[in-house]
Short mmCIF file of C-alpha atoms (C1' of nucleotides) in Angstrom, two decimals:
data_model
loop_
_atom_site.label_atom_id
_atom_site.label_comp_id
_atom_site.label_asym_id
_atom_site.label_seq_id
_atom_site.Cartn_x
_atom_site.Cartn_y
_atom_site.Cartn_z
CA MET R 1156 -5.71 1.66 -7.57
CA ASP R 1157 -9.10 3.10 -8.52
CA PRO R 1158 -9.24 6.59 -10.04
CA ALA R 1159 -11.01 8.16 -7.07
CA ARG R 1160 -8.31 7.05 -4.66
CA ILE R 1161 -5.62 8.14 -7.08
CA ASP R 1162 -7.06 11.65 -7.11
CA GLU R 1163 -7.28 11.59 -3.34
CA CYS R 1164 -3.61 10.58 -3.08
CA LEU R 1165 -2.57 13.24 -5.57
CA GLY R 1166 -4.49 15.80 -3.57
CA ARG R 1167 -2.76 14.80 -0.35
CA PHE R 1168 0.54 14.97 -2.18
CA GLU R 1169 -0.17 18.51 -3.34
CA SER R 1170 -0.97 19.62 0.18
CA LEU R 1171 2.18 17.95 1.44
CA CYS R 1172 4.28 19.81 -1.11
CA ARG R 1173 2.78 23.16 -0.16
CA GLU R 1174 3.31 22.39 3.49
CA ARG R 1175 6.97 21.68 2.88
CA GLY R 1176 7.46 24.44 0.39
CA LEU R 1177 8.37 21.94 -2.30
CA PRO R 1178 7.69 23.13 -5.83
CA LEU R 1179 4.87 21.13 -7.31
CA THR R 1180 5.97 20.22 -10.82
CA VAL R 1181 4.20 18.39 -13.59
CA GLN R 1182 6.87 15.70 -13.39
CA ARG R 1183 6.28 15.06 -9.70
CA ARG R 1184 2.54 14.83 -10.06
CA GLU R 1185 2.56 12.63 -13.16
CA ILE R 1186 5.31 10.31 -11.93
CA LEU R 1187 3.42 9.81 -8.70
CA ARG R 1188 0.27 9.18 -10.73
CA ALA R 1189 2.12 6.57 -12.81
CA VAL R 1190 3.18 4.72 -9.66
CA LEU R 1191 -0.31 4.95 -8.18
CA GLU R 1192 -1.85 3.52 -11.33
CA ARG R 1193 0.31 0.43 -11.18
CA ASP R 1194 -0.04 -2.28 -8.63
CA ASP R 1195 2.79 -4.42 -9.98
CA HIS R 1196 5.65 -2.77 -8.09
CA PRO R 1197 7.28 -1.05 -11.04
CA THR R 1198 10.96 -0.41 -11.56
CA ALA R 1199 12.21 3.10 -12.30
CA ASP R 1200 12.27 2.17 -15.95
CA THR R 1201 8.69 0.93 -15.95
CA VAL R 1202 7.61 4.18 -14.35
CA TYR R 1203 9.52 6.07 -17.02
CA GLU R 1204 7.72 4.13 -19.76
CA SER R 1205 4.34 4.84 -18.18
CA ALA R 1206 4.98 8.51 -17.60
CA LYS R 1207 6.87 9.63 -20.68
CA ASP R 1208 3.79 9.74 -22.89
CA ARG R 1209 2.17 12.23 -20.56
CA ILE R 1210 5.26 14.36 -19.96
CA PRO R 1211 6.88 15.42 -23.22
CA GLY R 1212 10.67 15.27 -23.05
CA LEU R 1213 10.72 13.47 -19.72
CA SER R 1214 14.16 12.24 -18.75
CA ARG R 1215 15.04 9.03 -16.94
CA THR R 1216 17.17 11.08 -14.57
CA THR R 1217 14.08 12.95 -13.46
CA VAL R 1218 12.25 9.71 -12.80
CA TYR R 1219 15.05 8.55 -10.53
CA ARG R 1220 15.20 11.89 -8.74
CA VAL R 1221 11.45 12.23 -8.31
CA LEU R 1222 11.10 8.65 -7.05
CA GLU R 1223 13.80 9.43 -4.51
CA THR R 1224 11.90 12.53 -3.43
CA LEU R 1225 8.63 10.62 -3.16
CA VAL R 1226 10.32 7.97 -1.04
CA SER R 1227 11.76 10.53 1.33
CA LEU R 1228 8.34 12.17 1.61
CA GLY R 1229 6.95 8.77 2.56
CA VAL R 1230 4.46 8.85 -0.33
CA VAL R 1231 6.11 5.92 -2.05
CA ARG R 1232 8.08 3.02 -0.66
CA ARG R 1233 11.19 1.40 -1.98
CA LEU R 1234 10.65 -2.34 -1.83
CA HIS R 1235 12.91 -5.05 -0.50
CA HIS R 1236 13.41 -7.09 -3.58
CA PRO R 1237 15.85 -9.76 -4.73
CA GLY R 1238 16.16 -8.55 -8.32
CA PRO R 1239 18.86 -6.27 -9.69
CA ASN R 1240 16.84 -3.06 -9.92
CA ALA R 1241 14.95 -0.95 -7.46
CA ARG R 1242 11.20 -1.39 -7.18
CA PHE R 1243 8.61 1.01 -5.88
CA ASP R 1244 5.17 0.80 -4.38
CA ALA R 1245 2.69 3.57 -3.71
CA LYS R 1246 0.67 1.49 -1.29
CA THR R 1247 2.04 2.70 2.01
CA SER R 1248 -0.46 0.95 4.24
CA ARG R 1249 0.76 -2.26 5.84
CA HIS R 1250 0.55 -5.21 3.52
CA HIS R 1251 2.55 -8.26 2.54
CA HIS R 1252 4.10 -9.80 -0.50
CA LEU R 1253 4.18 -13.05 -2.40
CA VAL R 1254 7.49 -13.14 -4.25
CA CYS R 1255 8.02 -15.58 -7.09
CA ARG R 1256 11.44 -17.18 -6.79
CA VAL R 1257 11.52 -17.75 -10.55
CA CYS R 1258 10.27 -14.60 -12.28
CA HIS R 1259 10.64 -12.21 -9.33
CA ARG R 1260 7.07 -11.06 -9.68
CA VAL R 1261 5.67 -9.48 -6.52
CA ILE R 1262 2.00 -9.98 -5.66
CA ASP R 1263 0.32 -8.09 -2.85
CA LEU R 1264 -1.02 -10.19 -0.03
CA GLU R 1265 -3.68 -8.80 2.26
CA SER R 1266 -4.21 -10.43 5.60
CA GLU R 1267 -5.55 -9.00 8.81
CA ASP R 1268 -3.85 -11.76 10.76
CA LEU R 1269 -0.46 -10.87 9.31
CA ASP R 1270 -1.14 -7.16 9.84
CA ASN R 1271 -1.46 -7.66 13.57
CA LEU R 1272 1.50 -9.81 14.50
CA LYS R 1273 2.94 -9.46 17.95
CA LEU R 1274 6.60 -8.73 17.26
CA PRO R 1275 9.22 -9.82 19.77
CA SER R 1276 10.83 -7.05 21.78
CA VAL R 1277 14.09 -6.06 20.17
CA SER R 1278 14.93 -3.14 22.44
CA HIS R 1279 18.20 -4.84 23.38
CA HIS R 1280 19.46 -4.16 19.87
CA GLY R 1281 18.67 -0.48 20.26
CA PHE R 1282 16.50 -0.93 17.21
CA ARG R 1283 13.44 1.30 16.90
CA ILE R 1284 10.72 -0.64 15.08
CA GLU R 1285 8.58 1.36 12.69
CA ASP R 1286 6.81 -1.24 10.60
CA TYR R 1287 7.12 -4.72 9.19
CA SER R 1288 5.95 -6.88 6.34
CA VAL R 1289 5.90 -10.57 5.61
CA HIS R 1290 7.68 -11.83 2.50
CA VAL R 1291 6.30 -15.10 1.29
CA VAL R 1292 8.59 -16.84 -1.18
CA GLY R 1293 7.50 -19.50 -3.62
CA VAL R 1294 6.55 -20.03 -7.23
CA CYS R 1295 3.75 -18.07 -8.85
CA GLY R 1296 0.94 -19.72 -10.79
CA GLU R 1297 2.35 -18.79 -14.17
CA CYS R 1298 5.85 -20.11 -13.50
CA GLY R 1299 4.44 -23.19 -11.79
CA SER R 1300 2.29 -24.10 -14.76
CA LYS R 1301 5.29 -23.71 -17.06
CA GLY R 1302 7.03 -26.32 -14.94
CA LEU R 1303 9.63 -23.81 -13.84
CA GLY R 1304 11.06 -23.68 -10.39
CA ILE R 1305 10.92 -27.34 -9.51
CA ARG R 1306 13.46 -27.77 -6.76
CA ASP R 1307 16.10 -30.44 -7.28
CA MET M 1112 28.87 -18.60 12.81
CA ASP M 1113 31.16 -20.58 15.10
CA PRO M 1114 34.10 -22.50 13.58
CA ALA M 1115 32.66 -25.92 14.36
CA ARG M 1116 29.45 -25.22 12.48
CA ILE M 1117 31.38 -23.70 9.62
CA ASP M 1118 33.35 -26.91 9.20
CA GLU M 1119 30.14 -28.87 9.39
CA CYS M 1120 28.58 -26.73 6.65
CA LEU M 1121 31.67 -27.04 4.48
CA GLY M 1122 31.57 -30.80 4.94
CA ARG M 1123 27.95 -30.96 3.86
CA PHE M 1124 28.79 -28.80 0.89
CA GLU M 1125 31.58 -31.17 -0.17
CA SER M 1126 29.23 -34.13 -0.02
CA LEU M 1127 26.65 -32.22 -2.00
CA CYS M 1128 29.18 -31.44 -4.73
CA ARG M 1129 30.23 -35.08 -5.00
CA GLU M 1130 26.61 -36.16 -5.13
CA ARG M 1131 25.92 -33.80 -8.00
CA GLY M 1132 29.20 -34.40 -9.73
CA LEU M 1133 30.15 -30.75 -9.34
CA PRO M 1134 33.90 -30.13 -9.29
CA LEU M 1135 34.94 -29.06 -5.82
CA THR M 1136 37.27 -26.12 -6.31
CA VAL M 1137 39.27 -24.05 -3.86
CA GLN M 1138 37.24 -21.02 -4.93
CA ARG M 1139 33.91 -22.65 -4.14
CA ARG M 1140 35.02 -23.84 -0.74
CA GLU M 1141 36.68 -20.58 0.32
CA ILE M 1142 33.94 -18.33 -1.01
CA LEU M 1143 31.38 -20.39 0.88
CA ARG M 1144 33.60 -20.16 3.96
CA ALA M 1145 33.74 -16.39 3.59
CA VAL M 1146 29.94 -16.16 3.51
CA LEU M 1147 29.62 -18.54 6.46
CA GLU M 1148 32.05 -16.48 8.52
CA ARG M 1149 30.00 -13.33 8.10
CA ASP M 1150 26.65 -12.73 9.69
CA ASP M 1151 26.21 -9.27 8.21
CA HIS M 1152 24.66 -10.31 4.91
CA PRO M 1153 27.57 -9.38 2.67
CA THR M 1154 27.43 -8.08 -0.86
CA ALA M 1155 29.36 -9.81 -3.62
CA ASP M 1156 32.07 -7.24 -3.21
CA THR M 1157 32.36 -7.78 0.53
CA VAL M 1158 32.69 -11.50 -0.10
CA TYR M 1159 35.38 -10.78 -2.65
CA GLU M 1160 37.28 -8.67 -0.14
CA SER M 1161 37.05 -11.41 2.49
CA ALA M 1162 38.06 -14.21 0.18
CA LYS M 1163 40.75 -12.68 -1.99
CA ASP M 1164 43.44 -12.92 0.68
CA ARG M 1165 42.96 -16.66 0.89
CA ILE M 1166 42.66 -17.28 -2.84
CA PRO M 1167 45.57 -15.76 -4.74
CA GLY M 1168 44.47 -14.16 -7.99
CA LEU M 1169 40.77 -14.48 -7.21
CA SER M 1170 38.56 -12.63 -9.67
CA ARG M 1171 35.35 -10.77 -8.92
CA THR M 1172 33.74 -12.65 -11.78
CA THR M 1173 34.35 -15.91 -9.97
CA VAL M 1174 32.76 -14.56 -6.81
CA TYR M 1175 29.62 -13.68 -8.73
CA ARG M 1176 29.56 -17.04 -10.47
CA VAL M 1177 30.23 -19.08 -7.35
CA LEU M 1178 27.62 -17.18 -5.35
CA GLU M 1179 25.14 -17.94 -8.11
CA THR M 1180 26.07 -21.62 -7.92
CA LEU M 1181 25.74 -21.66 -4.15
CA VAL M 1182 22.32 -20.04 -4.38
CA SER M 1183 21.10 -22.58 -6.89
CA LEU M 1184 22.41 -25.38 -4.67
CA GLY M 1185 20.41 -23.86 -1.83
CA VAL M 1186 23.49 -23.49 0.35
CA VAL M 1187 23.27 -19.70 0.32
CA ARG M 1188 20.29 -17.41 -0.06
CA ARG M 1189 19.97 -14.22 -2.01
CA LEU M 1190 18.28 -11.71 0.25
CA HIS M 1191 15.43 -9.33 -0.40
CA HIS M 1192 17.05 -6.04 0.24
CA PRO M 1193 16.25 -2.43 -0.58
CA GLY M 1194 19.81 -1.42 -1.44
CA PRO M 1195 21.28 -1.35 -4.93
CA ASN M 1196 23.41 -4.48 -4.75
CA ALA M 1197 22.72 -8.12 -4.12
CA ARG M 1198 23.18 -9.49 -0.62
CA PHE M 1199 23.75 -13.04 0.50
CA ASP M 1200 23.18 -15.09 3.59
CA ALA M 1201 24.45 -18.56 4.43
CA LYS M 1202 21.88 -19.06 7.16
CA THR M 1203 19.27 -21.07 5.32
CA SER M 1204 17.10 -21.93 8.29
CA ARG M 1205 14.01 -19.79 8.72
CA HIS M 1206 14.75 -16.52 10.41
CA HIS M 1207 13.78 -12.87 10.18
CA HIS M 1208 15.39 -9.52 9.63
CA LEU M 1209 15.58 -6.11 11.19
CA VAL M 1210 16.37 -3.68 8.40
CA CYS M 1211 17.66 -0.21 9.17
CA ARG M 1212 15.90 2.34 7.00
CA VAL M 1213 18.88 4.67 7.27
CA CYS M 1214 22.04 2.60 6.80
CA HIS M 1215 20.41 -0.49 5.26
CA ARG M 1216 22.07 -2.73 7.80
CA VAL M 1217 20.35 -6.09 8.21
CA ILE M 1218 20.27 -7.73 11.63
CA ASP M 1219 19.05 -11.28 12.12
CA LEU M 1220 16.00 -11.69 14.28
CA GLU M 1221 15.24 -15.03 15.87
CA SER M 1222 11.74 -15.69 17.09
CA GLU M 1223 9.90 -18.95 17.49
CA ASP M 1224 6.61 -17.10 17.30
CA LEU M 1225 7.48 -15.57 13.95
CA ASP M 1226 8.81 -18.92 12.72
CA ASN M 1227 5.42 -20.52 13.15
CA LEU M 1228 2.99 -18.08 11.62
CA LYS M 1229 -0.17 -19.43 10.14
CA LEU M 1230 -0.13 -18.03 6.61
CA PRO M 1231 -3.40 -17.30 4.85
CA SER M 1232 -4.31 -19.66 2.05
CA VAL M 1233 -3.25 -18.18 -1.26
CA SER M 1234 -4.15 -21.13 -3.45
CA HIS M 1235 -6.49 -18.89 -5.45
CA HIS M 1236 -3.43 -17.11 -6.83
CA GLY M 1237 -1.99 -20.43 -7.97
CA PHE M 1238 1.00 -19.50 -5.84
CA ARG M 1239 2.97 -22.37 -4.29
CA ILE M 1240 4.33 -21.20 -0.94
CA GLU M 1241 7.78 -22.46 -0.04
CA ASP M 1242 8.89 -20.26 2.81
CA TYR M 1243 8.51 -16.81 4.30
CA SER M 1244 10.29 -14.30 6.47
CA VAL M 1245 9.34 -11.18 8.34
CA HIS M 1246 11.08 -7.92 7.48
CA VAL M 1247 10.99 -5.47 10.32
CA VAL M 1248 11.84 -1.94 9.22
CA GLY M 1249 13.05 0.80 11.52
CA VAL M 1250 16.17 2.56 12.67
CA CYS M 1251 19.09 0.68 14.16
CA GLY M 1252 20.73 1.64 17.43
CA GLU M 1253 23.73 3.23 15.79
CA CYS M 1254 21.76 5.42 13.40
CA GLY M 1255 19.26 6.27 16.11
CA SER M 1256 21.97 7.49 18.47
CA LYS M 1257 23.41 9.65 15.71
CA GLY M 1258 20.02 11.31 15.46
CA LEU M 1259 19.55 10.01 11.95
CA GLY M 1260 16.27 8.81 10.60
CA ILE M 1261 13.96 11.08 12.52
CA ARG M 1262 10.80 11.15 10.47
CA ASP M 1263 9.44 14.50 9.32
"C1'" DC L 583 41.76 -36.94 -21.38
"C1'" DT L 584 37.72 -34.23 -21.16
"C1'" DC L 585 35.03 -30.64 -19.34
"C1'" DC L 586 33.82 -27.39 -16.37
"C1'" DG L 587 35.53 -23.61 -13.76
"C1'" DT L 588 38.39 -19.62 -13.64
"C1'" DG L 589 40.56 -15.13 -14.86
"C1'" DC L 590 40.84 -11.30 -17.70
"C1'" DA L 591 38.90 -7.74 -20.36
"C1'" DA L 592 35.18 -5.79 -22.30
"C1'" DA L 593 30.22 -5.12 -22.44
"C1'" DA L 594 25.93 -4.34 -20.41
"C1'" DG L 595 22.68 -2.71 -17.47
"C1'" DG L 596 21.04 0.48 -13.81
"C1'" DT L 597 21.82 4.65 -11.24
"C1'" DT L 598 24.17 9.01 -10.07
"C1'" DT L 599 26.46 13.38 -11.01
"C1'" DG L 600 27.89 18.03 -13.26
"C1'" DC L 601 26.27 21.66 -15.63
"C1'" DA L 602 23.36 24.85 -18.06
"C1'" DC L 603 18.58 26.03 -18.61
"C1'" DT L 604 13.66 26.11 -17.41
"C1'" DG L 605 9.82 26.67 -14.57
"C1'" DG L 606 7.45 27.09 -10.00
"C1'" DT L 607 6.84 30.23 -6.12
"C1'" DA S 431 13.87 37.41 -9.34
"C1'" DC S 432 15.35 33.53 -6.97
"C1'" DC S 433 16.12 28.99 -6.25
"C1'" DA S 434 14.91 24.36 -6.83
"C1'" DG S 435 13.85 21.08 -10.51
"C1'" DT S 436 14.82 19.31 -15.02
"C1'" DG S 437 17.25 17.44 -19.19
"C1'" DC S 438 21.26 15.96 -21.32
"C1'" DA S 439 25.56 13.62 -21.41
"C1'" DA S 440 29.00 11.52 -19.17
"C1'" DA S 441 30.59 9.06 -15.19
"C1'" DC S 442 30.08 5.34 -12.00
"C1'" DC S 443 29.30 0.90 -10.06
"C1'" DT S 444 27.66 -3.57 -10.10
"C1'" DT S 445 26.91 -7.52 -12.68
"C1'" DT S 446 27.22 -10.34 -16.99
"C1'" DT S 447 29.47 -12.24 -21.07
"C1'" DG S 448 33.19 -14.06 -24.52
"C1'" DC S 449 37.21 -16.30 -24.84
"C1'" DA S 450 41.50 -18.81 -23.77
"C1'" DC S 451 43.78 -21.28 -20.15
"C1'" DG S 452 44.12 -24.45 -16.24
"C1'" DG S 453 42.69 -27.72 -12.85
"C1'" DA S 454 39.24 -31.33 -11.12
"C1'" DG S 455 37.24 -35.73 -12.01
#
DNA sequence: CTCCGTGCAAAAGGTTTGCACTGGT
DNA sequence: ACCAGTGCAAACCTTTTGCACGGAG
C-alpha cells in the first residue's frame, strides 16, 4: 500500500480508537502499520519480524493480541487459508485471491465482475450474508516454472 | 452423503489404490468413510473421533497421515478456513461455502450460477488456474438467533 | 519376502494464558 | 490514579517426526 494511504488508514484507526475509548499504544499503531505495508498476507510471525525493529522489546504475544484486536475492530481481516498458520490482510475492501496449491502463496485478484456477483438467496439457512470473496486455486508462476504441482 | 454414494466413492478409491499400487488398508478405507459420512467439514480430530470406534487402536498420527494421502490422491480436499486447524471435505465437485464469522461453521452452498463464473484472465501473473470457489462470509442462523455477531 | 503403513512417544511449531509491571487516558 | 495493554514464561493444542513392529502385496 502506498505511504499516503497508509497514513490515511492509521489516521482512521486513531479516530476509531478514541471513539471506542481504546488506548492507542505504540504497539497497536506500529503493528497495524506493518500489516498495511505488506501486501503478501503475512502470518503473525511475519508481522512480528517486520514490527520488532520499530518497537524495542516487542513480544510475539503482543502481536497475536493486537492482531486479534485489529480483527475485531474490522481494520484487519483474518484470511481463509489452507496453511497451518493464521494469515492477515489489511485490505478490507472486497477483493479476491489466487492461492497457489504448492507454495500456499496468496495473490490479490482485482475484478469488477467478481466484485458484483449476484449471490443466490440463502435465507432458508437463516444465514445473514455480509460479504464474499472468490478463491481461485492453481499453481503460481514460480512453482509452475519449477515444474512443481503437476497433477498425476 | 447417502450410503449408496459412499459405497460408490469407496469403490472408486479401492480401484485408485490398486491402480497406483498403494496398499489398501483398513485405516485408509475407514478414515475415508468417516470423511464421506460427514458434511460438516471435519478437522483431523473430528475424523479421529468418528473413526476410532471402527478401527481398534487407531492413532491420531495415522489420521493425519491418511488424510494427507487422501488429499494428494485428490479424493479429499483440504479447505481454506479461517480457524486454527485444518479442515477436510470429501466433496470434490465444485461447490461453495457459507462461513459463519462467529462459530466458524462451514455450510455447503450449491449454485449453478456460481459454478459457472467467467474468471478474469490472470495469465500475466503466470498463474495456472485449476479451480475456484466462492466463500460467503456472514453469520449463521444459530449464531444470529443467539444475538451473536452483531457488528459494532 | 519385502516394503510401506501404522502406532507410540517425543518433538516441533503456532497460539493462548497467568501474572506482574508499564503506560495511556 | 485507574485500568487496559504489554512482556515474559509456561501451558496448550495441533501437527510432524523417529523408530520398531505388523500387515498388504
